[in-house]
Amino acid sequence: MTTDLVRELSRLDPALRRDTLRAAKAQRHRQIRAAIGLVRSELLADYSDRQAAHIIEDLSRVRHVSGLPPILRAEVLRMLIGEIGTLADMPSFERIRQLIEE
């Protein structure tokens, strides 16, 4: 996190800071949802929703996915990181599955 961003947030009125953080959280959720949908449709179309959700969750948690070709594994990770940056706040399997089914 940049010092300038923290300094600017600390100067905001508490209500405005809360609204700003809420808007940032909502934007992050939209980015994650879009990235999951993109990976699902472009790279994991041949897998069931359940399998795709497991693959996305396992890769975002740096767990091995057996049976997934290494090139596909690398491409899924590249696309996710390219779309949303960090994978630290990826949702759980159930939430990923819900997002896929939306």
CSV table of C-alpha atoms in Angstrom, one decimal:
chain,number,residue,atom,x,y,z
A,1,MET,CA,0.0,0.0,0.0
A,2,THR,CA,1.4,3.4,-0.9
A,3,THR,CA,2.0,5.9,1.8
A,4,ASP,CA,0.3,8.6,-0.2
A,5,LEU,CA,-2.9,6.6,-0.5
A,6,VAL,CA,-2.9,5.9,3.3
A,7,ARG,CA,-2.2,9.6,4.0
A,8,GLU,CA,-5.1,10.7,1.8
A,9,LEU,CA,-7.5,8.2,3.3
A,10,SER,CA,-6.6,9.3,6.8
A,11,ARG,CA,-7.5,12.9,5.9
A,12,LEU,CA,-11.0,12.0,4.8
A,13,ASP,CA,-14.0,12.6,6.9
A,14,PRO,CA,-14.9,9.2,8.6
A,15,ALA,CA,-18.2,8.8,6.7
A,16,LEU,CA,-16.5,9.6,3.3
A,17,ARG,CA,-13.6,7.2,4.2
A,18,ARG,CA,-16.1,4.5,5.0
A,19,ASP,CA,-18.0,5.1,1.7
A,20,THR,CA,-14.7,5.1,-0.2
A,21,LEU,CA,-13.6,1.8,1.3
A,22,ARG,CA,-17.0,0.3,0.7
A,23,ALA,CA,-16.8,1.4,-3.0
A,24,ALA,CA,-13.3,-0.1,-3.3
A,25,LYS,CA,-14.5,-3.4,-1.8
A,26,ALA,CA,-17.4,-3.5,-4.3
A,27,GLN,CA,-15.1,-2.8,-7.2
A,28,ARG,CA,-12.8,-5.5,-6.1
A,29,HIS,CA,-15.7,-8.0,-5.9
A,30,ARG,CA,-16.7,-7.0,-9.5
A,31,GLN,CA,-13.1,-7.5,-10.7
A,32,ILE,CA,-13.0,-11.0,-9.1
A,33,ARG,CA,-16.4,-12.0,-10.5
A,34,ALA,CA,-15.3,-10.8,-14.0
A,35,ALA,CA,-12.0,-12.6,-13.8
A,36,ILE,CA,-13.6,-15.9,-12.6
A,37,GLY,CA,-16.1,-15.6,-15.5
A,38,LEU,CA,-13.4,-14.9,-18.0
A,39,VAL,CA,-11.3,-17.9,-16.9
A,40,ARG,CA,-14.3,-20.1,-16.8
A,41,SER,CA,-15.5,-19.2,-20.3
A,42,GLU,CA,-12.1,-19.0,-22.1
A,43,LEU,CA,-9.9,-21.6,-20.4
A,44,LEU,CA,-12.1,-24.0,-18.4
A,45,ALA,CA,-15.1,-24.3,-20.8
A,46,ASP,CA,-14.5,-28.1,-21.0
A,47,TYR,CA,-14.8,-28.6,-17.3
A,48,SER,CA,-18.0,-28.7,-15.2
A,49,ASP,CA,-18.8,-25.7,-13.0
A,50,ARG,CA,-17.8,-27.7,-9.9
A,51,GLN,CA,-14.4,-28.8,-11.5
A,52,ALA,CA,-13.8,-25.2,-12.7
A,53,ALA,CA,-14.4,-23.8,-9.2
A,54,HIS,CA,-12.1,-26.4,-7.7
A,55,ILE,CA,-9.4,-25.6,-10.2
A,56,ILE,CA,-9.7,-21.8,-9.6
A,57,GLU,CA,-9.7,-22.2,-5.9
A,58,ASP,CA,-6.8,-24.7,-5.8
A,59,LEU,CA,-4.6,-22.6,-8.1
A,60,SER,CA,-5.4,-19.4,-6.2
A,61,ARG,CA,-4.3,-21.1,-3.0
A,62,VAL,CA,-1.2,-22.6,-4.7
A,63,ARG,CA,-2.4,-26.1,-4.3
A,64,HIS,CA,-1.6,-28.8,-6.9
A,65,VAL,CA,-4.4,-29.7,-9.3
A,66,SER,CA,-3.9,-33.2,-10.5
A,67,GLY,CA,-4.9,-34.0,-14.1
A,68,LEU,CA,-4.6,-30.4,-15.2
A,69,PRO,CA,-2.1,-29.8,-18.0
A,70,PRO,CA,0.8,-27.6,-16.8
A,71,ILE,CA,0.3,-25.2,-19.6
A,72,LEU,CA,-3.4,-24.7,-18.7
A,73,ARG,CA,-2.4,-24.3,-15.0
A,74,ALA,CA,0.0,-21.6,-16.0
A,75,GLU,CA,-2.5,-19.9,-18.3
A,76,VAL,CA,-5.2,-19.8,-15.6
A,77,LEU,CA,-2.9,-18.3,-13.1
A,78,ARG,CA,-1.6,-15.8,-15.6
A,79,MET,CA,-5.1,-14.7,-16.5
A,80,LEU,CA,-6.3,-14.4,-12.9
A,81,ILE,CA,-3.3,-12.4,-11.8
A,82,GLY,CA,-3.5,-10.3,-15.0
A,83,GLU,CA,-7.1,-9.5,-14.3
A,84,ILE,CA,-7.1,-9.0,-10.5
A,85,GLY,CA,-3.5,-8.7,-9.4
A,86,THR,CA,-3.2,-10.5,-6.1
A,87,LEU,CA,-5.0,-13.7,-5.4
A,88,ALA,CA,-4.9,-13.3,-1.6
A,89,ASP,CA,-8.6,-12.5,-1.2
A,90,MET,CA,-10.0,-15.0,-3.7
A,91,PRO,CA,-13.3,-16.4,-2.4
A,92,SER,CA,-13.8,-20.0,-1.2
A,93,PHE,CA,-14.9,-22.9,-3.5
A,94,GLU,CA,-18.6,-22.5,-2.8
A,95,ARG,CA,-18.5,-18.8,-3.5
A,96,ILE,CA,-16.5,-19.3,-6.7
A,97,ARG,CA,-19.1,-21.9,-7.8
A,98,GLN,CA,-21.9,-19.4,-7.1
A,99,LEU,CA,-20.1,-16.8,-9.2
A,100,ILE,CA,-19.6,-19.2,-12.0
A,101,GLU,CA,-23.3,-20.2,-12.0
A,102,GLU,CA,-24.5,-16.5,-12.0
